Structures are given as structure tokens and as C-alpha cells.
Amino acid sequence: MIVILIEKIISLFLIMLLGVLLVRSRILKAQDSRTLSALCIYLIMPCVILEAFQVDYTEEIRNGLMLAIVAALLIHMLWFGLVQIVGQIFHLDAVEKTSIMYSNAGNLIIPLVTAMLGQEWVIYSSAFVSVQLFWMWSHGKMVLCGEKKIEVKKVVTNINMLSVFAGILLFVFQIHFPKPLDDALASVGQMVGPIAMLVTGMLIGNMNLKGIAAYRRIWLTAFLRLIVFPAAALLLLKFSGMESFAEDGKKILLISLLATMTPSASSITQMAQFFGTDADSAIAINGVTTLVCVITMPIMTALYQM
């Protein structure tokens, strides 16, 4: 399983390098990635979410899904407290706080789970993604854009949150899409990992290595994102006893843990780019954490399975 994980991470990293080459060779401009970012946010992610809930309703899946949702909620509440503490200790700015708290689960966890465990386990990864989407478009957007309060109406009417609500209703009432539509959604959803990595690569391709190195706190941010915060989640999931709440609970919680171990969220880069905030530091953090997670994710996975 760990070998499959490493291979999948490396393949996604290579896609990021292709994005760098597209810009370096002047085939595309870094600004062109803004269109891809919009595609990710407003088309691909909704398709991923809707498709994840297109499974048969059983008591086993219901219990597993509830376990995954509870685990995701507890992890985010734990991280919310941690980010307040480390934010004050290290005087983190908005991009650093959001890059540490929000993982790239939305773009990477579904390809990783599909490769490691199979398509039937993807629904449990959607629980973490759904919870993170709510936090990201409420707390994350507020912090990143310097807003003083959460605009609840904008959060619940966000296309991704609407997709979550729709997906849950489709699952509960067992409404399945016709096969042509289901195939179309699945095909678009499969682009989530590659497109996200291309966007990151294109943005990095517009920077020089000195520019990335200029962010002196980048290794602190990477350490917190890839080691400290996942380690806190690992301790919670491994020693809370939650795995007994559902059949295959340990495997379901492993999926939740994998979601916590991914690099900083590409969505933060896309949001910073889309809303005109400090995208450069978000790009640098995303690129470095994507590189380093090839080492940290297998180690964390092995620790959980011990």
C-alpha cells in the first residue's frame, strides 16, 4: 500500500513539473492558470463531489460515512485550536495560517484512495472533503481575504457546498444518474488531481528558485503542514477508539488521515489568485509541501498502521 502511495504522489508531482515546462517553454503563460483554477473550483470539484455520493445506500456505508464525518469535524476543530496557538507563537500571516490548516485533500485524496483501496472507498474521502470545503469557504476565505465576519449565505450557496448538499440528498434518496451522465461526471472528476498540479506547476514556472527561496519561513510552514498537524490528527484517530464505531473503521480512519497528510491546499493558491491576495507565497508553500510529502506521507501512514 505504501509503495502505491509513493508512486501516485510522484506521478502527480511529475504533472506539476509539466506545468512548469509549459510556462518555461512559453507555450502558456502563468496567467492562463487562472482559467484552470476557475474550472477546478466551479466545474471539476462539483463533479467529484456528486460522483462520490453515487453509491448504493447500506447500513455499513451509512455508519462508515458518519464515522468519517465525525472524524473530519474533530480534526478540523483540533486544527482550528492549533492554528490559533502556532499563529500567535510564530506570528503567521493569513496565507501561512490557511496553508497550514487546509490540506490538498480535495485534489489528491480521491486519486490516492482510488489507487490504494479502490473506487468503492472514495465516498469516505468525500466526508473529509465536504467538511473541509465548509471550513475553507467560511473560516479560510475570511482569514485569507481579511474579512471581519463569515458570510454564511455565500458559504452555503457556494457551488461546492451546494454540490455537497445535492450529493447527500442523492445518496439518502438513492437517486442515481443515467449512465451517460454518470460517465461524464466521472470523466470530468478524474481531472481534479492533474489539473490542480498543472495549475501549481504553471504558477511555479513563472517564479525563479531565488524567488521561492526568498520565503524564509517556508520550511516552518512545511513542517507544521506535513508533520505537526498530521501528527495531531494521527494521535486523535489512533488512540480515540473511534475505529470501533463502524465496520472497517480502521481503514475508514486511514482515509481521513491520508487527507490530513497531503500538501497545502491548491485551493488556497487558487483562492489567493482568484481573489487577488498574496498568491506568490501560497504557490511557494504548495510547491515545497508537494515535494516533501513524498517522504512524510509514507512515514505517517506506516506509523498509523503499526
XYZ file of C-alpha atoms in Angstrom:
306
model
C 0.000 0.000 0.000
C 2.807 2.423 0.882
C 4.549 1.701 -2.439
C 1.326 2.552 -4.322
C 1.053 5.761 -2.280
C 4.604 6.821 -3.163
C 4.099 6.037 -6.855
C 0.868 8.059 -7.010
C 2.413 11.072 -5.258
C 5.416 11.001 -7.591
C 3.153 10.811 -10.664
C 1.212 13.883 -9.519
C 4.476 15.702 -8.784
C 5.632 14.942 -12.348
C 2.413 16.503 -13.659
C 3.312 19.630 -11.675
C 6.699 19.656 -13.437
C 4.889 19.507 -16.791
C 3.061 22.673 -15.763
C 6.417 24.307 -15.055
C 7.670 23.279 -18.501
C 4.574 24.689 -20.228
C 5.351 28.131 -18.819
C 9.141 27.925 -19.095
C 8.848 26.951 -22.765
C 6.413 29.877 -23.275
C 3.687 27.641 -24.663
C 1.384 29.080 -21.993
C 1.572 32.000 -19.604
C 1.229 31.691 -15.833
C -1.879 33.888 -16.058
C -3.551 31.170 -18.137
C -3.720 29.046 -14.982
C -6.453 31.360 -13.686
C -8.859 29.750 -16.169
C -7.858 26.293 -14.950
C -8.365 27.452 -11.345
C -11.900 28.552 -12.201
C -12.518 25.174 -13.863
C -11.327 23.376 -10.718
C -13.470 25.420 -8.364
C -16.667 25.702 -10.402
C -16.763 22.537 -12.540
C -14.370 19.736 -11.635
C -14.819 19.728 -7.839
C -18.650 19.720 -8.065
C -18.421 16.718 -10.411
C -16.066 14.943 -7.978
C -18.441 15.541 -5.057
C -21.604 14.463 -6.878
C -19.963 11.334 -8.280
C -18.620 10.297 -4.861
C -22.175 10.023 -3.484
C -23.396 7.845 -6.368
C -23.204 4.611 -4.353
C -25.807 2.191 -3.009
C -27.204 3.025 0.420
C -26.417 0.344 3.013
C -26.218 0.425 6.788
C -22.497 -0.345 6.586
C -21.816 2.598 4.268
C -24.044 4.889 6.339
C -22.182 4.055 9.551
C -18.825 4.394 7.832
C -19.800 7.737 6.364
C -20.953 9.011 9.758
C -17.628 7.905 11.278
C -15.713 9.708 8.543
C -17.758 12.900 9.035
C -17.269 12.861 12.829
C -13.528 12.254 12.371
C -13.287 15.149 9.893
C -15.174 17.504 12.233
C -12.971 16.597 15.208
C -9.795 17.011 13.155
C -10.820 20.460 11.933
C -11.806 21.610 15.422
C -8.444 20.365 16.723
C -6.620 22.136 13.899
C -8.584 25.337 14.447
C -7.281 25.451 18.017
C -3.748 24.549 16.928
C -3.597 27.224 14.236
C -4.596 29.858 16.802
C -1.750 28.737 19.077
C 1.009 28.423 16.454
C -0.257 31.555 14.721
C 0.462 33.601 17.834
C 3.750 31.854 18.635
C 5.231 32.242 15.146
C 3.275 35.355 14.060
C 1.886 33.589 10.990
C 0.272 35.636 8.237
C -3.038 34.797 6.540
C -1.541 32.682 3.738
C 0.610 30.721 6.188
C -2.330 30.033 8.514
C -4.619 28.824 5.732
C -1.859 26.827 4.011
C -1.141 25.019 7.279
C -4.740 24.319 8.226
C -6.115 23.287 4.833
C -4.674 20.252 3.087
C -4.820 19.380 -0.594
C -7.336 16.617 0.164
C -9.865 17.952 -2.345
C -7.471 17.409 -5.242
C -5.350 14.474 -4.109
C -7.252 12.224 -1.713
C -9.649 10.770 -4.300
C -6.881 9.725 -6.757
C -4.854 8.346 -3.823
C -7.762 6.382 -2.318
C -8.779 5.031 -5.729
C -5.228 3.803 -6.397
C -4.651 2.369 -2.897
C -8.042 0.964 -1.869
C -10.399 1.077 -4.844
C -13.272 3.217 -6.144
C -15.751 1.874 -3.565
C -13.847 3.645 -0.762
C -13.996 7.105 -2.355
C -17.261 8.007 -0.600
C -15.455 8.068 2.755
C -12.896 10.529 1.416
C -15.786 12.770 0.348
C -16.671 13.205 4.036
C -13.367 14.921 4.810
C -13.504 16.940 1.593
C -17.056 18.126 2.354
C -16.191 19.219 5.904
C -13.027 20.958 4.723
C -14.913 22.774 1.969
C -17.259 24.267 4.561
C -14.388 25.384 6.790
C -12.326 26.647 3.857
C -15.068 28.755 2.295
C -16.055 30.182 5.688
C -13.068 30.484 8.025
C -10.406 30.092 5.296
C -11.835 32.716 2.959
C -12.423 35.105 5.868
C -8.780 34.828 7.009
C -7.318 34.893 3.505
C -9.319 37.886 2.306
C -9.141 39.818 5.586
C -12.907 39.745 6.105
C -14.209 40.514 9.582
C -17.060 38.034 9.612
C -18.219 34.900 7.873
C -20.877 35.491 5.254
C -22.981 32.379 5.857
C -25.183 32.941 2.818
C -22.172 32.996 0.484
C -20.784 29.866 2.126
C -23.929 27.735 1.800
C -24.642 29.000 -1.724
C -21.105 28.273 -2.905
C -21.213 25.834 -5.833
C -19.105 23.281 -3.957
C -21.301 23.350 -0.850
C -24.431 23.101 -2.998
C -22.843 20.038 -4.603
C -22.303 18.511 -1.149
C -25.944 19.082 -0.160
C -27.133 17.697 -3.501
C -24.828 14.684 -3.206
C -26.140 13.835 0.276
C -29.758 14.054 -0.920
C -28.978 11.847 -3.921
C -27.330 9.296 -1.614
C -30.123 9.277 1.006
C -32.936 9.004 -1.554
C -30.907 6.678 -3.791
C -31.254 8.765 -6.929
C -28.734 7.547 -9.482
C -27.723 9.421 -12.603
C -28.310 7.838 -16.035
C -25.162 6.066 -17.207
C -24.141 8.691 -19.843
C -24.375 11.481 -17.244
C -22.635 9.358 -14.609
C -19.795 8.586 -17.040
C -19.480 12.274 -17.920
C -19.257 13.320 -14.262
C -16.723 10.575 -13.545
C -14.566 11.592 -16.530
C -14.525 15.262 -15.511
C -13.888 14.358 -11.863
C -10.821 12.303 -12.777
C -9.140 15.523 -13.919
C -9.087 17.008 -10.407
C -5.588 15.856 -9.426
C -3.841 16.533 -12.754
C -5.447 19.954 -13.303
C -4.626 21.089 -9.758
C -0.994 20.030 -10.161
C -0.755 21.701 -13.577
C -2.009 24.968 -12.058
C 0.596 24.771 -9.303
C 3.322 23.955 -11.826
C 2.355 26.815 -14.125
C 2.463 29.289 -11.256
C 5.819 27.962 -10.052
C 7.102 28.153 -13.626
C 6.623 31.912 -13.503
C 8.850 32.163 -10.424
C 12.585 31.669 -10.109
C 14.215 29.459 -7.497
C 15.550 32.530 -5.741
C 12.001 33.810 -5.504
C 10.838 30.620 -3.803
C 13.882 30.588 -1.521
C 13.110 34.188 -0.540
C 10.220 32.934 1.577
C 12.418 32.194 4.570
C 9.583 30.778 6.670
C 8.581 28.268 4.049
C 10.233 25.335 5.842
C 8.499 26.255 9.096
C 5.178 26.263 7.258
C 6.010 22.938 5.572
C 6.988 21.400 8.933
C 3.696 22.457 10.511
C 1.588 21.369 7.492
C 3.219 17.988 6.882
C 4.338 16.866 10.330
C 2.822 18.732 13.291
C -0.806 18.948 12.137
C -0.979 15.401 10.647
C 0.715 14.042 13.815
C -2.003 15.647 15.934
C -4.650 14.033 13.701
C -2.824 10.686 13.838
C -2.862 10.668 17.652
C -6.550 11.569 17.661
C -7.553 8.852 15.189
C -5.262 6.123 16.511
C -5.993 6.424 20.226
C -9.570 7.749 20.371
C -11.161 4.335 19.878
C -13.357 5.683 17.065
C -12.473 2.823 14.724
C -14.869 0.558 16.670
C -17.857 2.700 15.633
C -18.073 1.167 12.151
C -17.072 -1.939 10.268
C -13.657 -1.426 8.637
C -13.312 1.611 10.913
C -9.522 1.478 10.880
C -9.422 1.660 7.081
C -12.002 4.471 7.013
C -9.945 6.470 9.522
C -6.827 5.795 7.429
C -8.586 7.592 4.574
C -9.256 10.543 6.901
C -5.606 10.515 7.954
C -4.395 10.417 4.342
C -6.477 13.543 3.736
C -4.656 15.332 6.582
C -1.191 14.410 5.279
C -1.471 15.929 1.808
C 0.367 19.178 0.901
C -1.093 22.620 1.431
C -4.345 23.077 -0.456
C -4.113 24.038 -4.104
C -7.486 25.677 -3.456
C -5.706 28.223 -1.228
C -3.413 29.044 -4.145
C -6.421 29.245 -6.457
C -8.398 31.388 -3.990
C -5.413 33.691 -3.419
C -5.058 34.024 -7.184
C -8.789 34.394 -7.788
C -9.386 36.975 -5.037
C -6.185 38.927 -5.721
C -4.367 38.241 -2.433
C -0.744 37.111 -1.900
C -0.621 34.224 -4.358
C 3.186 34.015 -4.636
C 3.798 32.753 -1.106
C 0.855 30.327 -1.429
C 2.413 28.980 -4.643
C 5.807 28.524 -2.999
C 4.309 26.749 0.034
C 2.206 24.473 -2.188
C 5.199 23.552 -4.360
C 7.559 22.782 -1.457
C 4.984 20.783 0.525
C 4.122 18.786 -2.611
C 7.789 17.869 -2.991
C 8.360 16.982 0.685
C 5.144 14.969 1.145
C 6.690 12.171 -0.934
C 8.717 11.457 2.226
C 6.321 12.443 5.017
C 3.116 10.727 3.820
C 4.542 7.170 3.719
C 6.116 7.669 7.169
C 2.851 8.879 8.712
C 0.950 6.028 7.040
C 3.395 3.474 8.437
C 3.090 4.964 11.944
C -0.712 4.648 11.789
C -0.554 1.036 10.639
C 1.934 -0.052 13.327
